[in-house]
Every structure is written in C-alpha cells, then in structure tokens.
CSV table of C-alpha atoms in Angstrom, one decimal:
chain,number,residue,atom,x,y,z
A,29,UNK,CA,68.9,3.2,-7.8
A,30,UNK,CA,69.3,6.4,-5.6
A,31,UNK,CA,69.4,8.6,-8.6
A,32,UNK,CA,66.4,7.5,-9.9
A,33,UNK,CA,64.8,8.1,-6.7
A,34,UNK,CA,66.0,11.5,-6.7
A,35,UNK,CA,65.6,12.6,-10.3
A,36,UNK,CA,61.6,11.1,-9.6
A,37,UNK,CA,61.3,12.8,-6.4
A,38,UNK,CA,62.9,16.5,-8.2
A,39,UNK,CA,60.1,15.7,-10.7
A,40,UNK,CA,57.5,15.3,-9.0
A,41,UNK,CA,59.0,18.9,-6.5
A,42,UNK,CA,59.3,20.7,-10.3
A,43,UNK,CA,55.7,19.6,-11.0
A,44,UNK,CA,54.1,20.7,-7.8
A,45,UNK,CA,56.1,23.9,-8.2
A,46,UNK,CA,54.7,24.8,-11.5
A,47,UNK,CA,51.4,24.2,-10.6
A,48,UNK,CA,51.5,25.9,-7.5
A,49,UNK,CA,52.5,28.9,-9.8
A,50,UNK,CA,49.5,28.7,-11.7
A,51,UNK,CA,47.6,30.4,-8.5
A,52,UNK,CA,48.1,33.6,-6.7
A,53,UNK,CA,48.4,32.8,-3.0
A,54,UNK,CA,46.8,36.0,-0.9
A,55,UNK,CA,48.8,36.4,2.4
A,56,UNK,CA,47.5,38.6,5.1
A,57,UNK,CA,44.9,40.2,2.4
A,58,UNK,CA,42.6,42.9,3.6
A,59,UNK,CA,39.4,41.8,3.1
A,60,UNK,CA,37.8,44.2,4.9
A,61,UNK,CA,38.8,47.5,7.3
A,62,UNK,CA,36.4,50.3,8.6
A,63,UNK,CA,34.6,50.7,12.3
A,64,UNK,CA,31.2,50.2,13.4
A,65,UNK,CA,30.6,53.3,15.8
A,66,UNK,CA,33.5,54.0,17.4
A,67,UNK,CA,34.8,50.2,17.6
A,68,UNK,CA,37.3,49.9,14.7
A,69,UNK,CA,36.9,46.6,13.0
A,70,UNK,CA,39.2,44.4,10.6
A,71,UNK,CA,39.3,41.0,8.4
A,72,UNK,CA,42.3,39.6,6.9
A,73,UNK,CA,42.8,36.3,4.9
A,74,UNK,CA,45.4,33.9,3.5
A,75,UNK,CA,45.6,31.5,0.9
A,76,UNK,CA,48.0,28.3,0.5
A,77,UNK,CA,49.1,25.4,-1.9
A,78,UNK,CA,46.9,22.6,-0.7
A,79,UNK,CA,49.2,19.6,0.1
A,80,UNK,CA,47.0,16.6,0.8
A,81,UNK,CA,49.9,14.6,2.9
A,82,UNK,CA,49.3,17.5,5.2
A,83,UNK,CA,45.8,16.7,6.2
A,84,UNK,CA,43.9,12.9,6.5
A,85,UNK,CA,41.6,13.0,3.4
A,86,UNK,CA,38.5,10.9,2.2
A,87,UNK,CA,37.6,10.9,-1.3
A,88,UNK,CA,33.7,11.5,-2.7
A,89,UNK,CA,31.7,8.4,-2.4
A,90,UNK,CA,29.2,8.3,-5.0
A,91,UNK,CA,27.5,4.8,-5.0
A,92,UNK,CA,23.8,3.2,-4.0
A,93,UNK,CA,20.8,3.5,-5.7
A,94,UNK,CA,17.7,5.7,-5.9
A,95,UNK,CA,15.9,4.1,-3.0
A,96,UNK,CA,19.3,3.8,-0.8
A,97,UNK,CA,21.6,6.5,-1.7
A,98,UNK,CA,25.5,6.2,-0.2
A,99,UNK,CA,26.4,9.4,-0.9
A,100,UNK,CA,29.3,11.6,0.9
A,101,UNK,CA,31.1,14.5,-0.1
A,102,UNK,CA,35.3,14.2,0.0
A,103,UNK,CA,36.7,15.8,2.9
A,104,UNK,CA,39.6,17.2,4.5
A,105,UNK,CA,40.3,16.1,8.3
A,106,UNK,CA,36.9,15.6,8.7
A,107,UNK,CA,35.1,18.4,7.3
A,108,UNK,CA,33.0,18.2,3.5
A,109,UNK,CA,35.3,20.3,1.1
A,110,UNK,CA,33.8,23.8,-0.2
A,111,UNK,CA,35.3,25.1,-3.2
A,112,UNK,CA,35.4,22.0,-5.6
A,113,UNK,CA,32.9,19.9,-6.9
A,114,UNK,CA,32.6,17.7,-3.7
A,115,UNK,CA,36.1,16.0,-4.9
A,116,UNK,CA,39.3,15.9,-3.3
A,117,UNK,CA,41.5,18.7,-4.9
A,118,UNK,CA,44.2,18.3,-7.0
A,119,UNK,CA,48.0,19.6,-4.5
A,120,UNK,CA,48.4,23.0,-5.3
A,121,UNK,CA,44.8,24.8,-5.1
A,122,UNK,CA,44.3,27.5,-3.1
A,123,UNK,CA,43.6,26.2,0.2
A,124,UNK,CA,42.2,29.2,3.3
A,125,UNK,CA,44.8,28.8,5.4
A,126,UNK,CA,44.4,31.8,8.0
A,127,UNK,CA,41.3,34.2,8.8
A,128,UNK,CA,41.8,36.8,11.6
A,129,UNK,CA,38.5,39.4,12.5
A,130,UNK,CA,39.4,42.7,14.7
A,131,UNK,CA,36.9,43.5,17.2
A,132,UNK,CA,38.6,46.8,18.0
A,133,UNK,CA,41.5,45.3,19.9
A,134,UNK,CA,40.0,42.1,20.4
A,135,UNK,CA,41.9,39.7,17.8
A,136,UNK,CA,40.3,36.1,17.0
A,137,UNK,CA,41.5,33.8,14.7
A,138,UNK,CA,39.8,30.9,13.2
A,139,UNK,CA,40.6,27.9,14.0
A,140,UNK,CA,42.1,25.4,11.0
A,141,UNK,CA,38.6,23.2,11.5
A,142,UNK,CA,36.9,26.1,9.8
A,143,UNK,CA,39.5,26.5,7.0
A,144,UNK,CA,41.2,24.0,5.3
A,145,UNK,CA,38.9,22.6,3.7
A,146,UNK,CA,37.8,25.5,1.9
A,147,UNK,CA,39.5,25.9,-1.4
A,148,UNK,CA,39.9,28.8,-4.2
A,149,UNK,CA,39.2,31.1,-1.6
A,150,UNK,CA,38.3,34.6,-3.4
A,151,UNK,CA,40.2,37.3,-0.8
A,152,UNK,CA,39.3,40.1,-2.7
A,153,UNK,CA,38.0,43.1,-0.6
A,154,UNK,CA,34.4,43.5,0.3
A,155,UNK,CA,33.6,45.5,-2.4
A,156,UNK,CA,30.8,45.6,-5.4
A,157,UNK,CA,31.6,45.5,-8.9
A,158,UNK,CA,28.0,46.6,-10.6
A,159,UNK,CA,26.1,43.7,-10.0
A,160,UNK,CA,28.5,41.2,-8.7
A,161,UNK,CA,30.6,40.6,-5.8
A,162,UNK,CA,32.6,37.7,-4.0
A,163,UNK,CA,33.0,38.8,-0.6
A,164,UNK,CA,30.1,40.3,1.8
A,165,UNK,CA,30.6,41.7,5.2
A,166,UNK,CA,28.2,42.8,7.8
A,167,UNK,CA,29.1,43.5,11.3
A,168,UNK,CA,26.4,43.7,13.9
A,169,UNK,CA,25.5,47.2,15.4
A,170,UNK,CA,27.5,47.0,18.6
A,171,UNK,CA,30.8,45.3,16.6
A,172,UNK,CA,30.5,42.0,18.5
A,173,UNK,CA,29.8,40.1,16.0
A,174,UNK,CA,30.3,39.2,12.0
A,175,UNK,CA,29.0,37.7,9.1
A,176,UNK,CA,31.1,36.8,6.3
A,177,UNK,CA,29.9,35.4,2.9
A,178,UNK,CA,33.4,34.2,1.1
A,179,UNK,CA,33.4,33.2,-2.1
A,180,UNK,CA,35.2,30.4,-3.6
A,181,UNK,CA,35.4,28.0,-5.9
A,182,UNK,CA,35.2,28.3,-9.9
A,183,UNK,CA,33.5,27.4,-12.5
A,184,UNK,CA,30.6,25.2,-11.8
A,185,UNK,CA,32.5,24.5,-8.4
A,186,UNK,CA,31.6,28.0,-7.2
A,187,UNK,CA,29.6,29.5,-3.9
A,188,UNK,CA,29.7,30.8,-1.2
A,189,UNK,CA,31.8,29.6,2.6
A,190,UNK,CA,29.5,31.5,5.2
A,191,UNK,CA,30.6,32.3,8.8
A,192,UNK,CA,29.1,34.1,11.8
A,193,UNK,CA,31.9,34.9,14.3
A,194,UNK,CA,31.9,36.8,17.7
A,195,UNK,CA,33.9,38.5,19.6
A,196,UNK,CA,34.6,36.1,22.1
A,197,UNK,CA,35.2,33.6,19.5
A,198,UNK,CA,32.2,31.8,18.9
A,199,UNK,CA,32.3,30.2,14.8
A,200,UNK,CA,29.4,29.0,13.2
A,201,UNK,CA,29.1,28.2,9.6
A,202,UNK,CA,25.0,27.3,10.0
A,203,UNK,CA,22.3,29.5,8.2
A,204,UNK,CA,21.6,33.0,9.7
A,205,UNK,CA,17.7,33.2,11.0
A,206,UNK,CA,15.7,36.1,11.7
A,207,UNK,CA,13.5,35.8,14.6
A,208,UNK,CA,9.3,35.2,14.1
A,209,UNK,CA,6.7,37.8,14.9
C-alpha cells in the first residue's frame, strides 16, 4: 500500500513539474526603470506556479436564469481571478506573485490581496512594439504616484490588471477619472 501511495504521489510531483515547465516564471523582472525629474523611479515583477492548496479557492458559478441571474466569477482568497476566463486555473499557471514600485528610495510592495489572483502575468518591459504593447507605465509629475496597465492572460482570456499606487502605499485597482470642468 505505501508504494502505491508513493509512486501516485511522484506522479502526480512529475506531472505538476512538467507543466510547470511549460511556462517561463519572471523573477525580479524589470518592468520598468527611469526618473520623473530628479526622483528616480523603478517597477519590478515576479511570476509563480499557481498552487491552488496554497490559497482558499471558489469555483465560477454560472447558474439562474435571464430574469435572476447567479452569476460569480472563481476566485482566489477572495478576490475575482484576472487572467483566465473567470475559471479557477489549472496548478502551474503563471500566478503574480510579487510587485515592488521605487519612489526614489521609497520602496512599497504590494500586498498578496492585489496579486494572486492575477494570472499569465505579461512582465515584459514597458515598451511599444509598433502598435501593440502589454505593459503601460505612467508616473505622476511629482513621482508620488503610478499607474500600471499589466497585461495578462491569453487568448480569449486576455486584458488588462490596472493599479494606481502611491508613495505612501495606497493600491487601488478602480478606474482612473479625470476631473469635470
């Protein structure tokens, strides 16, 4: 009995190995490095195998009809998943596991609530290629502040994971507004 435990649990290590594979896995990429002014700024990203015994998971609820919909998206400790098509992920994916903004030499780090339940994270550098590109950056005038447009996902899973962060720390994922006349 104990070796078929173990040769099922070395399969099922051997299967979540390959797949894991499958997908690079950015640590400490540079997503973006410059200065606004004088104030030197700096955003870095990583990327992990998603494991979902590490987090408490709900799966998509699709049922109801027309006139009483009973719809929620799957989420990971709470939060909707980005990145997927509203499902749970398969362990493995890409899963943002770290995101750390420079305000000069002001350091804030997001806090998992804001990241692990983004997946296929795209932690290229902010840069244009012709008419496309999956990362934008834009710092405020006086580098106290940032707004970050990440893309992620593939396929017809794809968009965007925005974040407005300060330097004191303050995250917000809401839409960005400009004020009336």
């Amino acid at each position: 009995m104990r070796r078929h435990a173990f040769i099922i649990n070395a399969i099922g290590v051997i299967t979540i190995a390959t797949r894991a594979a499958a997908f690079d896995y950015p640590t400490d990429a540079v997503i973006f490095e410059g200065s606004v002014g004088s104030t030197p700024v700096k955003i870095t990203a990583s990327a992990r195998p998603f494991d979902r015994t590490a987090h408490k998971v709900t799966e998509l609820r699709n049922v109801g009809t027309a006139e009483k919909e009973d719809w929620r998206s799957a989420t990971i400790d709470g939060v909707a998943v980005v990145g997927t098509d509203q499902t749970l992920p398969r362990d493995g994916l890409p899963q943002l596991s770290s995101l750390t903004i420079w305000f000069g030499t002001t350091k804030v780090d997001l806090p998992v609530r804001q990241l692990h339940h983004v997946f296929l994270p795209h932690l290229d550098a902010a840069t244009f290629r012709g008419n496309y590109v999956h990362t934008l950056v834009a710092f405020s005038a006086d580098a106290k502040a940032v707004f970050i447009s990440l893309g992620v996902g593939d396929g017809g899973s794809s968009g965007t994971y925005d974040l407005r962060v300060t330097a004191d720390g303050i995250v917000s994922t809401g839409p960005l507004h400009r004020p009336g006349p």
